[in-house]
Coordinates of C-alpha atoms in Angstrom, one line a residue:
Chain Q
M1 CA -91.0 -12.9 245.9
R2 CA -89.3 -16.2 246.1
A3 CA -86.3 -14.8 247.9
S4 CA -88.4 -13.0 250.5
R5 CA -90.4 -16.1 251.0
K6 CA -87.3 -18.2 251.6
S7 CA -85.8 -15.7 254.0
R8 CA -89.1 -15.8 255.9
W9 CA -88.8 -19.5 256.3
V10 CA -85.1 -19.2 257.3
S11 CA -85.9 -16.5 259.8
W12 CA -88.6 -18.4 261.6
L13 CA -86.5 -21.4 261.9
T14 CA -83.8 -19.4 263.6
D15 CA -85.4 -16.5 265.4
G16 CA -85.9 -18.3 268.7
S17 CA -89.6 -18.6 268.4
T18 CA -89.4 -22.1 267.1
P19 CA -90.6 -23.9 270.2
F20 CA -93.9 -21.9 270.1
I21 CA -94.4 -22.5 266.4
V22 CA -93.6 -26.2 266.6
G23 CA -96.0 -26.4 269.6
G24 CA -98.6 -24.4 267.7
Y25 CA -98.5 -26.8 264.8
A26 CA -98.6 -29.8 267.0
A27 CA -101.6 -28.5 268.9
S28 CA -103.4 -27.5 265.7
A29 CA -102.7 -30.9 264.1
L30 CA -104.0 -32.7 267.1
Y31 CA -107.2 -30.7 267.2
A32 CA -107.6 -31.0 263.4
L33 CA -107.2 -34.7 263.8
V34 CA -109.8 -34.9 266.6
V35 CA -112.2 -32.9 264.3
L36 CA -111.5 -34.9 261.2
I37 CA -111.6 -38.5 262.4
P38 CA -115.3 -38.4 263.5
L39 CA -116.2 -36.7 260.3
Y40 CA -114.3 -39.3 258.3
Y41 CA -115.9 -42.0 260.3
V42 CA -119.4 -40.7 259.5
V43 CA -118.7 -40.4 255.8
V44 CA -117.2 -43.8 255.4
S45 CA -119.9 -45.4 257.6
A46 CA -122.6 -44.0 255.2
F47 CA -121.2 -46.4 252.5
K48 CA -120.8 -49.5 254.7
T49 CA -123.0 -52.2 256.4
N50 CA -123.5 -52.2 260.1
L51 CA -121.2 -55.2 260.4
T52 CA -118.2 -53.7 258.7
I53 CA -118.7 -50.5 260.6
F54 CA -118.3 -52.4 263.8
T55 CA -115.5 -54.7 262.8
Q56 CA -113.5 -52.3 260.7
P57 CA -114.5 -48.8 261.8
L58 CA -111.8 -46.8 260.0
A59 CA -111.5 -48.8 256.8
L60 CA -112.6 -47.3 253.6
P61 CA -115.7 -48.8 252.1
K62 CA -115.0 -51.7 249.6
T63 CA -117.6 -50.5 247.2
L64 CA -119.4 -47.2 246.7
S65 CA -122.9 -48.3 247.5
F66 CA -125.7 -45.8 248.0
F67 CA -127.8 -48.6 249.7
N68 CA -127.9 -46.8 253.0
F69 CA -129.0 -43.5 251.4
I70 CA -131.9 -45.2 249.7
R71 CA -132.9 -47.0 252.9
A72 CA -132.5 -43.9 255.1
Q73 CA -134.9 -42.1 252.8
E74 CA -137.4 -44.9 253.1
V75 CA -137.2 -45.3 256.9
A76 CA -137.5 -41.6 257.7
V77 CA -139.2 -40.3 254.5
L78 CA -136.4 -38.0 254.0
N79 CA -137.5 -36.6 250.7
R80 CA -140.7 -35.1 252.3
A81 CA -138.6 -33.8 255.2
M82 CA -136.2 -32.3 252.7
L83 CA -139.1 -30.5 251.0
I84 CA -140.4 -29.2 254.3
S85 CA -136.9 -28.1 255.3
V86 CA -136.4 -26.2 252.0
G87 CA -139.8 -24.7 252.2
V88 CA -139.4 -23.5 255.8
T89 CA -135.9 -22.1 255.2
V90 CA -136.8 -20.2 252.0
G91 CA -140.0 -18.9 253.5
A92 CA -138.3 -17.8 256.7
E93 CA -135.5 -16.1 254.7
I94 CA -138.0 -14.1 252.6
V95 CA -140.0 -13.0 255.6
T96 CA -136.8 -12.0 257.5
L97 CA -135.5 -9.9 254.7
L98 CA -138.9 -8.3 253.9
L99 CA -139.1 -7.2 257.6
A100 CA -135.5 -6.5 258.3
F101 CA -134.3 -4.6 255.3
P102 CA -136.7 -1.7 255.5
A103 CA -136.2 -1.5 259.3
A104 CA -132.4 -1.5 258.8
Y105 CA -132.8 1.2 256.2
A106 CA -134.9 3.3 258.5
I107 CA -132.5 2.9 261.4
A108 CA -129.5 3.7 259.4
R109 CA -130.8 6.4 257.1
I110 CA -133.8 8.3 258.6
R111 CA -132.7 10.9 261.2
T112 CA -135.1 10.8 264.0
R113 CA -134.8 10.2 267.7
L114 CA -136.7 6.9 267.3
A115 CA -133.8 5.3 265.4
P116 CA -131.4 4.7 268.2
L117 CA -134.3 3.6 270.4
F118 CA -135.4 1.0 268.0
E119 CA -131.9 -0.2 267.4
Y120 CA -131.5 -0.6 271.2
I121 CA -134.7 -2.6 271.6
F122 CA -133.6 -4.9 268.7
S123 CA -130.2 -5.4 270.4
L124 CA -132.1 -6.8 273.5
G125 CA -132.9 -9.8 271.4
F126 CA -129.4 -11.1 271.9
L127 CA -130.2 -11.6 275.6
I128 CA -133.3 -13.8 275.1
P129 CA -132.4 -17.5 274.9
A130 CA -134.5 -19.7 272.6
L131 CA -135.1 -22.1 275.5
A132 CA -136.9 -19.5 277.5
M133 CA -139.4 -18.9 274.7
L134 CA -140.1 -22.5 274.0
V135 CA -143.3 -23.0 276.0
P136 CA -144.8 -19.5 275.5
V137 CA -144.3 -19.7 271.7
Y138 CA -145.7 -23.3 271.7
L139 CA -148.8 -21.9 273.5
M140 CA -149.1 -19.0 271.0
V141 CA -148.9 -21.4 268.1
V142 CA -151.6 -23.6 269.5
K143 CA -153.8 -20.6 270.1
L144 CA -153.4 -19.6 266.4
G145 CA -154.3 -23.0 265.3
L146 CA -151.0 -23.5 263.5
L147 CA -149.6 -26.4 265.6
Y148 CA -148.0 -29.1 263.3
Q149 CA -148.1 -26.7 260.4
P150 CA -144.7 -25.8 258.9
V151 CA -145.9 -22.2 258.3
S152 CA -145.6 -21.8 262.1
L153 CA -141.9 -22.0 261.7
V154 CA -141.9 -19.6 258.8
I155 CA -143.6 -17.1 261.1
F156 CA -141.5 -17.7 264.2
Y157 CA -138.0 -18.2 262.8
P158 CA -137.6 -14.6 261.4
A159 CA -138.3 -13.2 264.9
T160 CA -135.3 -15.0 266.3
K161 CA -132.9 -13.6 263.7
L162 CA -134.4 -10.1 263.4
S163 CA -132.0 -8.6 266.0
V164 CA -128.8 -9.7 264.3
T165 CA -130.2 -9.2 260.8
V166 CA -131.4 -5.6 261.3
I167 CA -128.3 -4.6 263.2
L168 CA -125.8 -6.1 260.7
L169 CA -127.8 -4.6 257.7
A170 CA -128.0 -1.2 259.4
S171 CA -124.3 -1.1 260.0
Y172 CA -123.7 -2.1 256.4
L173 CA -126.1 0.5 255.1
R174 CA -124.2 3.2 257.1
T175 CA -121.1 2.5 255.1
I176 CA -122.8 3.4 251.9
P177 CA -122.0 7.0 251.3
L178 CA -125.0 8.8 249.8
E179 CA -126.0 12.4 249.9
L180 CA -129.2 11.8 247.9
E181 CA -131.7 11.7 250.7
E182 CA -130.2 14.7 252.5
S183 CA -132.7 17.0 250.8
A184 CA -134.9 15.9 253.7
Q185 CA -137.9 16.3 251.6
L186 CA -138.7 12.6 251.2
D187 CA -142.0 11.1 252.0
G188 CA -142.7 7.3 252.4
A189 CA -143.3 6.7 248.7
S190 CA -140.1 8.3 247.4
R191 CA -138.2 6.6 250.2
L192 CA -139.6 3.3 249.1
Q193 CA -138.4 3.9 245.6
M194 CA -135.0 4.9 246.9
L195 CA -134.8 1.8 249.0
L196 CA -135.8 -0.5 246.2
Y197 CA -133.7 1.1 243.4
V198 CA -130.7 2.6 245.2
F199 CA -130.1 1.0 248.5
F200 CA -131.0 -2.6 247.8
P201 CA -128.7 -3.0 244.9
L202 CA -125.9 -1.2 246.7
A203 CA -126.4 -3.3 249.8
R204 CA -126.2 -6.6 248.0
P205 CA -123.0 -7.9 249.7
G206 CA -124.5 -7.2 253.2
V207 CA -127.8 -8.8 252.2
I208 CA -126.0 -11.9 250.9
T209 CA -124.1 -12.2 254.2
V210 CA -127.2 -12.2 256.3
L211 CA -129.0 -14.5 253.9
I212 CA -126.2 -17.0 254.3
L213 CA -126.0 -16.7 258.1
N214 CA -129.8 -17.1 258.4
F215 CA -129.8 -20.0 256.0
I216 CA -127.4 -21.9 258.3
D217 CA -129.5 -21.2 261.4
F218 CA -132.8 -21.9 259.8
W219 CA -131.7 -25.0 258.2
N220 CA -130.0 -26.4 261.3
E221 CA -132.8 -25.4 263.9
Y222 CA -133.9 -28.3 266.0
L223 CA -135.8 -27.4 269.2
F224 CA -138.7 -25.5 267.7
A225 CA -139.1 -27.8 264.7
L226 CA -139.3 -30.6 267.2
I227 CA -142.2 -29.2 269.4
L228 CA -144.1 -27.3 266.7
L229 CA -144.3 -30.0 264.1
N230 CA -145.5 -33.6 264.0
Q231 CA -144.3 -36.9 262.4
R232 CA -145.9 -36.1 259.1
N233 CA -144.5 -32.6 258.8
R234 CA -141.0 -32.9 260.2
T235 CA -137.9 -31.2 259.0
L236 CA -134.7 -33.0 258.0
Q237 CA -133.2 -32.3 261.4
I238 CA -136.0 -34.1 263.2
A239 CA -136.2 -36.9 260.7
L240 CA -132.5 -37.6 261.3
T241 CA -133.0 -38.3 264.9
I242 CA -135.9 -40.6 264.1
I243 CA -133.6 -42.9 262.1
K244 CA -131.9 -43.8 265.3
T245 CA -135.0 -44.7 267.3
D246 CA -136.6 -46.6 264.5
R247 CA -133.6 -48.9 263.8
S248 CA -131.8 -48.6 267.1
M249 CA -128.3 -49.7 266.0
D250 CA -128.0 -49.3 262.3
Y251 CA -125.2 -46.8 262.1
G252 CA -124.8 -47.0 258.4
L253 CA -128.4 -45.6 258.1
V254 CA -127.7 -42.9 260.6
S255 CA -124.5 -41.9 258.8
A256 CA -126.1 -41.6 255.5
G257 CA -128.8 -39.4 257.1
I258 CA -126.1 -37.2 258.7
V259 CA -124.4 -36.8 255.3
M260 CA -127.6 -35.8 253.6
V261 CA -128.5 -33.3 256.3
V262 CA -125.1 -31.6 256.5
I263 CA -124.2 -31.4 252.8
P264 CA -126.2 -28.2 251.9
V265 CA -124.6 -26.3 254.8
C266 CA -121.1 -27.6 253.9
I267 CA -121.5 -26.5 250.3
V268 CA -122.5 -23.1 251.4
F269 CA -119.6 -23.0 253.9
I270 CA -117.0 -24.0 251.3
L271 CA -118.4 -21.3 248.9
F272 CA -118.7 -18.4 251.4
Q273 CA -116.3 -19.1 254.2
E274 CA -115.1 -15.5 254.4
Q275 CA -118.6 -14.0 254.6
I276 CA -119.7 -16.5 257.2
V277 CA -116.8 -16.0 259.5
K278 CA -116.9 -12.2 259.1
G279 CA -120.6 -12.1 259.6
I280 CA -120.6 -14.3 262.8
Y281 CA -117.7 -12.2 264.1
A282 CA -119.6 -8.9 263.5
G283 CA -122.7 -10.4 265.0
A284 CA -120.8 -11.4 268.1
L285 CA -119.4 -8.0 268.4
K286 CA -122.8 -6.3 268.4
G287 CA -124.2 -8.6 271.0
Chain V
M1 CA -125.0 14.4 261.0
E2 CA -127.9 16.8 261.8
L3 CA -128.2 19.3 259.0
S4 CA -127.9 23.0 259.9
P5 CA -130.8 25.2 258.8
I6 CA -128.5 27.1 256.5
E7 CA -127.4 24.0 254.6
E8 CA -130.9 22.6 254.5
S9 CA -132.4 25.8 252.9
A10 CA -129.5 26.5 250.6
G11 CA -130.9 24.7 247.6
K12 CA -134.4 26.0 248.0
P13 CA -134.6 29.6 249.1
D14 CA -138.3 29.7 248.2
V15 CA -139.3 27.9 251.4
L16 CA -137.3 30.1 253.6
A17 CA -140.2 32.2 254.8
G18 CA -142.2 29.5 256.4
R19 CA -139.2 27.6 257.8
P20 CA -140.3 26.8 261.4
T21 CA -143.5 24.9 260.4
H22 CA -141.8 23.5 257.3
Q23 CA -139.0 22.0 259.6
R24 CA -141.5 20.6 261.9
R25 CA -143.4 19.1 259.1
N26 CA -140.2 17.6 257.8
Q27 CA -139.6 16.1 261.1
M28 CA -143.0 14.6 261.2
K29 CA -142.6 13.3 257.7
R30 CA -139.4 11.6 258.7
R31 CA -141.0 10.0 261.8
V32 CA -143.9 8.8 259.7
A33 CA -141.5 7.3 257.2
F34 CA -139.3 5.8 259.9
L35 CA -142.4 4.0 261.5
L36 CA -143.7 2.9 258.1
F37 CA -140.4 1.1 257.4
S38 CA -139.5 -0.3 260.8
A39 CA -142.8 -0.9 262.5
P40 CA -143.5 -4.3 260.9
A41 CA -140.1 -5.7 262.0
M42 CA -140.5 -4.2 265.5
A43 CA -144.0 -5.5 265.8
W44 CA -142.8 -9.0 264.8
F45 CA -140.0 -8.8 267.2
L46 CA -142.2 -7.7 270.1
I47 CA -144.9 -10.3 269.4
W48 CA -142.6 -13.3 268.9
M49 CA -139.7 -12.5 271.2
L50 CA -140.5 -10.1 274.0
W51 CA -144.2 -11.2 274.5
P52 CA -143.1 -14.9 275.0
L53 CA -140.5 -13.7 277.5
I54 CA -143.1 -11.8 279.4
N55 CA -145.4 -14.8 279.2
M56 CA -142.7 -17.0 280.7
F57 CA -142.7 -14.9 283.9
W58 CA -146.5 -15.0 284.0
I59 CA -146.8 -18.8 283.4
S60 CA -144.2 -19.4 286.2
L61 CA -146.9 -18.1 288.7
L62 CA -149.4 -20.7 287.5
R63 CA -150.2 -24.3 288.3
W64 CA -150.8 -25.7 284.9
D65 CA -150.5 -29.5 284.5
G66 CA -150.9 -30.0 280.8
L67 CA -152.5 -28.1 277.9
V68 CA -156.0 -29.5 278.3
K69 CA -156.1 -28.8 282.1
K70 CA -157.1 -25.5 283.6
S71 CA -154.5 -23.3 285.0
T72 CA -154.7 -21.7 288.4
F73 CA -152.8 -18.8 289.9
I74 CA -150.5 -20.0 292.7
G75 CA -148.2 -17.1 293.2
L76 CA -144.6 -18.0 294.0
A77 CA -145.3 -21.7 294.9
N78 CA -143.3 -22.9 291.9
Y79 CA -140.3 -21.1 293.1
Q80 CA -140.7 -22.5 296.6
R81 CA -140.8 -25.9 294.9
I82 CA -137.5 -25.2 293.3
L83 CA -135.9 -24.9 296.8
S84 CA -137.0 -28.3 297.9
D85 CA -136.6 -30.2 294.6
V86 CA -133.8 -32.7 294.7
L87 CA -133.8 -33.2 290.9
F88 CA -133.4 -29.5 290.5
Q89 CA -130.4 -29.5 292.8
H90 CA -128.8 -32.3 290.8
A91 CA -129.5 -30.5 287.5
L92 CA -127.9 -27.4 289.0
R93 CA -124.9 -29.3 290.0
N94 CA -124.5 -30.8 286.6
T95 CA -124.9 -27.4 284.9
A96 CA -122.3 -25.9 287.3
I97 CA -119.9 -28.7 286.4
H98 CA -120.6 -28.1 282.7
L99 CA -119.8 -24.5 283.1
A100 CA -116.7 -24.9 285.2
V101 CA -115.2 -27.5 282.9
G102 CA -116.6 -26.3 279.6
L103 CA -115.8 -22.6 279.6
P104 CA -112.0 -22.8 280.4
A105 CA -111.6 -26.0 278.3
V106 CA -113.0 -24.2 275.2
L107 CA -111.8 -20.6 275.6
I108 CA -108.2 -21.0 276.7
P109 CA -107.1 -23.5 274.0
A110 CA -109.2 -21.5 271.4
F111 CA -107.3 -18.4 272.2
I112 CA -103.9 -20.1 272.0
L113 CA -104.9 -21.7 268.6
G114 CA -106.4 -18.4 267.4
F115 CA -103.2 -16.6 268.2
F116 CA -101.2 -19.3 266.4
L117 CA -103.4 -19.0 263.4
S118 CA -103.1 -15.2 263.4
L119 CA -99.3 -15.6 262.9
R120 CA -100.3 -16.6 259.4
R121 CA -97.7 -19.5 259.2
P122 CA -98.0 -21.7 256.2
G123 CA -101.1 -23.8 256.2
F124 CA -103.2 -21.4 258.4
R125 CA -106.0 -21.2 255.8
T126 CA -106.5 -25.0 255.8
L127 CA -106.4 -25.2 259.5
R128 CA -108.9 -22.3 259.8
F129 CA -111.2 -24.2 257.5
I130 CA -111.0 -27.4 259.5
F131 CA -111.4 -25.6 262.8
F132 CA -114.6 -23.9 261.7
L133 CA -116.2 -27.0 260.2
P134 CA -117.8 -28.4 263.4
A135 CA -119.7 -25.1 264.0
M136 CA -121.5 -25.6 260.6
I137 CA -122.9 -29.0 261.7
S138 CA -126.5 -28.9 263.1
V139 CA -127.0 -30.0 266.8
A140 CA -129.1 -32.9 265.4
A141 CA -126.4 -34.1 263.1
L142 CA -123.7 -33.5 265.7
A143 CA -125.6 -35.4 268.4
M144 CA -126.2 -38.3 266.0
M145 CA -122.5 -38.3 265.1
F146 CA -121.5 -38.5 268.7
Y147 CA -124.0 -41.3 269.2
G148 CA -122.0 -43.3 266.8
I149 CA -118.7 -42.3 268.5
Y150 CA -119.9 -43.2 272.1
M151 CA -122.0 -46.3 271.4
P152 CA -120.4 -49.6 272.7
E153 CA -119.3 -50.7 269.2
G154 CA -118.5 -47.1 268.3
I155 CA -115.3 -45.6 267.1
L156 CA -114.1 -44.3 270.5
N157 CA -114.0 -47.8 272.0
A158 CA -112.6 -49.3 268.7
M159 CA -109.7 -46.8 268.8
L160 CA -109.0 -47.5 272.5
R161 CA -108.8 -51.2 271.7
L162 CA -106.6 -50.4 268.7
V163 CA -104.0 -48.7 270.9
G164 CA -104.2 -51.4 273.6
L165 CA -106.4 -49.5 276.1
G166 CA -109.2 -52.0 275.9
A167 CA -109.7 -51.6 279.7
W168 CA -110.7 -48.0 279.3
T169 CA -113.7 -48.8 277.1
H170 CA -117.1 -47.8 278.4
N171 CA -120.7 -47.6 277.3
W172 CA -120.1 -43.9 277.4
L173 CA -123.7 -42.6 277.3
A174 CA -125.1 -45.3 279.6
D175 CA -122.4 -45.3 282.2
P176 CA -123.1 -42.9 285.2
S177 CA -119.4 -42.1 285.6
T178 CA -118.9 -41.0 281.9
V179 CA -122.2 -39.7 280.7
L180 CA -121.8 -36.1 281.8
G181 CA -118.3 -35.9 280.6
S182 CA -119.3 -37.2 277.2
I183 CA -122.0 -34.6 276.9
I184 CA -119.6 -31.9 278.0
F185 CA -117.0 -33.1 275.4
I186 CA -119.3 -32.4 272.5
D187 CA -119.3 -28.7 273.2
I188 CA -115.6 -28.7 273.7
W189 CA -115.1 -30.4 270.4
T190 CA -117.0 -27.8 268.4
G191 CA -116.3 -24.9 270.6
I192 CA -112.4 -24.8 270.4
G193 CA -112.3 -24.5 266.7
F194 CA -115.3 -22.0 266.5
Y195 CA -113.8 -19.6 269.0
A196 CA -110.3 -20.1 267.7
V197 CA -111.4 -18.7 264.3
L198 CA -113.2 -15.8 265.9
F199 CA -110.1 -15.0 268.0
F200 CA -108.1 -15.3 264.8
A201 CA -110.5 -12.6 263.3
V202 CA -109.9 -10.3 266.3
L203 CA -106.2 -10.8 266.5
S204 CA -105.7 -10.2 262.8
N205 CA -106.6 -6.5 263.6
I206 CA -103.6 -6.1 265.9
S207 CA -100.8 -4.5 264.0
G208 CA -97.8 -6.7 263.4
E209 CA -95.5 -3.9 264.4
L210 CA -96.5 -4.3 268.0
Y211 CA -95.3 -7.9 267.9
E212 CA -92.1 -6.9 266.1
A213 CA -91.2 -4.3 268.7
A214 CA -91.7 -6.9 271.4
R215 CA -89.6 -9.4 269.5
L216 CA -86.8 -6.9 269.2
D217 CA -86.9 -6.6 273.1
G218 CA -86.4 -10.4 273.2
A219 CA -89.9 -11.5 274.1
S220 CA -90.9 -15.0 273.2
L221 CA -94.2 -15.6 271.2
W222 CA -95.6 -17.2 274.4
T223 CA -94.9 -13.9 276.3
I224 CA -96.4 -11.9 273.5
L225 CA -99.5 -14.1 273.5
W226 CA -100.3 -13.3 277.2
R227 CA -98.7 -9.8 277.5
I228 CA -99.8 -8.2 274.3
A229 CA -102.3 -10.2 272.4
F230 CA -104.5 -11.2 275.3
P231 CA -104.8 -7.7 276.9
L232 CA -105.5 -6.1 273.5
S233 CA -108.4 -8.6 272.8
R234 CA -109.7 -8.8 276.3
G235 CA -113.0 -7.2 275.4
F236 CA -113.7 -9.8 272.7
F237 CA -112.6 -12.6 275.1
G238 CA -115.3 -11.4 277.3
V239 CA -117.9 -11.5 274.4
A240 CA -116.8 -15.0 273.5
T241 CA -117.1 -16.0 277.2
M242 CA -120.7 -14.6 277.3
L243 CA -121.6 -16.4 274.1
H244 CA -120.4 -19.8 275.3
F245 CA -121.8 -19.3 278.8
L246 CA -125.3 -18.7 277.4
W247 CA -124.8 -21.7 275.1
I248 CA -123.9 -24.1 277.9
L249 CA -126.7 -22.7 280.1
T250 CA -129.5 -23.2 277.5
G251 CA -128.4 -24.4 274.0
A252 CA -126.5 -27.4 275.2
A253 CA -129.8 -28.9 276.5
Q254 CA -130.4 -30.1 272.9
N255 CA -127.5 -32.6 273.2
V256 CA -128.9 -34.0 276.4
L257 CA -132.4 -34.2 274.8
I258 CA -131.3 -36.1 271.8
L259 CA -128.7 -38.4 273.4
T260 CA -129.6 -39.2 277.0
K261 CA -132.8 -37.5 278.1
G262 CA -130.9 -36.7 281.3
G263 CA -130.1 -40.3 282.0
P264 CA -129.0 -42.7 283.1
G265 CA -130.9 -41.8 286.3
D266 CA -130.3 -38.1 286.5
Y267 CA -126.5 -38.3 285.9
S268 CA -126.7 -36.0 282.8
L269 CA -129.7 -33.9 283.8
T270 CA -129.0 -30.2 283.2
L271 CA -131.1 -27.2 284.0
G272 CA -131.9 -26.5 280.4
Y273 CA -133.0 -30.1 279.8
Y274 CA -134.9 -30.1 283.0
L275 CA -136.9 -27.1 281.7
Y276 CA -137.8 -29.1 278.6
N277 CA -138.6 -32.3 280.6
Q278 CA -141.0 -30.4 283.0
A279 CA -142.7 -28.7 280.0
F280 CA -143.1 -31.4 277.5
V281 CA -142.6 -34.8 279.2
V282 CA -144.0 -34.3 282.7
Q283 CA -146.3 -31.4 281.5
R284 CA -145.8 -29.2 284.5
L285 CA -145.9 -26.0 282.5
G286 CA -145.9 -23.6 285.4
Y287 CA -142.9 -25.2 287.1
S288 CA -140.9 -25.5 283.9
Q289 CA -141.2 -21.7 283.4
A290 CA -140.1 -21.1 286.9
I291 CA -136.9 -23.0 286.0
G292 CA -136.9 -20.8 282.9
V293 CA -137.0 -17.6 284.9
F294 CA -134.2 -19.0 287.1
L295 CA -132.1 -19.7 284.0
F296 CA -132.8 -16.3 282.6
V297 CA -131.8 -14.5 285.8
V298 CA -128.6 -16.7 286.1
G299 CA -127.9 -15.8 282.5
L300 CA -128.2 -12.0 283.1
V301 CA -126.2 -12.1 286.3
G302 CA -123.5 -14.1 284.5
L303 CA -123.4 -11.7 281.6
V304 CA -123.0 -8.7 284.1
L305 CA -120.3 -10.6 286.0
I306 CA -118.4 -11.5 282.8
R307 CA -118.6 -8.0 281.5
R308 CA -117.2 -6.7 284.9
I309 CA -114.3 -9.2 284.7
F310 CA -113.3 -8.5 281.1
G311 CA -114.1 -4.8 281.0
Q312 CA -116.2 -2.9 278.6
T313 CA -116.5 -4.4 275.1
D314 CA -115.7 -2.7 271.7

């Protein structure tokens, strides 16, 4: 093992591809630096006062003070926003799964000519940009009397992710080899049992992937949360942008807010990096 | 996958006699079960995705100046207005610049970096992690972060002073000459790493033997990148181009909304933000949806063109 590793090192130092490899490392390092410096800047600023942010932007904080975090919470009522963000995200996740899993099962496992048609209609969702639906959805929510209610997001968010969720789950369910239902005698009731007790446990990895992907999108959503909710019921994403306008130049506060908003997704990313990349890649391929 | 009648009846010879009706009944049963399971999701999708889209077309034919006002049907007048609207032309120009700069500035470096990652040299896992990190940050957090980078006392100016380029400092988001570039840069910053990791995923499927063969023929890695890796992943390059095209056209409006609101003047006004502005700031709902229809059509035409250029996907 060690020997082969060493010979690999030796071979790439001598095989004539060195200029490309060196250039590749240089370009990667440059981009990595351009990515990391702003992130570092935000994290250290969260622990500094505005004065030290402006005079020594890149210096490490002298003390680990959570002052900014406490004040950010006071200025933008972040704990209420956090509660609403969690509620909306969890609610939308549940609705999405309740709708998408049976549909994915039907498309993948019930042989009828409707299945490819439905899959095609769902795939059209990739072509509809959120921005195009902004005004019509706003008007629909007003009509339903749900404007400024977080539940409006719990109802609307699942629709935006049904396309990719149904299609990813269906393609996952197709990989499960199962001759059970081939007796073709099943009615709705026995299919429901099979879905619950056979397919759902078997499909756990696929379900977890779509849950993670949808978590990131629901948690991070900005545009609809902005127009469908009001000051009292805002999500974390909206509250974050309020910190800026309330105290126009206090970047310590803003940084503390950014850190609080980004941390949940970062933890999920660190834990599930493989699934996230694979899921987004598969979703892009289907679109 | 369709079962033949023989297989289907093999386990239950007792129903053989009434097979034609039995089969039909089975088909009906399957169809009912299918609808039972998929109709809720389909209904949700039609009501909250397709119906709003249809509504956009309808509202674009109305004059509707605010929710509390009455709407009147005015036919294509909103579209005529587009033709003579100077702001629309500025927004169109800015969006065109964003596309012309943003697409190549993201996708070409991303492909090169993705290819480099796919060689799996030491450290590629760490690099992949760092590259994908920006894509995990929400638009709101990202915009606020760049607010801190671009502000007069922000880190960009601080670093320019640090390396003795104090003359290059700007109030990036307030200066007409830098504001559009600053907005465009945000997407480049996140996009390169995001697409690099996706290209890495696609290039990892290419067998190393192909590269080996080319190496034996004396090809350099740079040649392999453009002569082997690129043609083999051309389809996915098209998919990535479509995704980023749609993002710039519509999604990127959020950065404008949070950071500049199209200003100063209309120097960072893009079509996507103009739609938002007409709907929720000026409250010209009908006109905003005419802009939406225009964006939607541009999006579809763009997708068809990109698909033509890069060939069929999959």
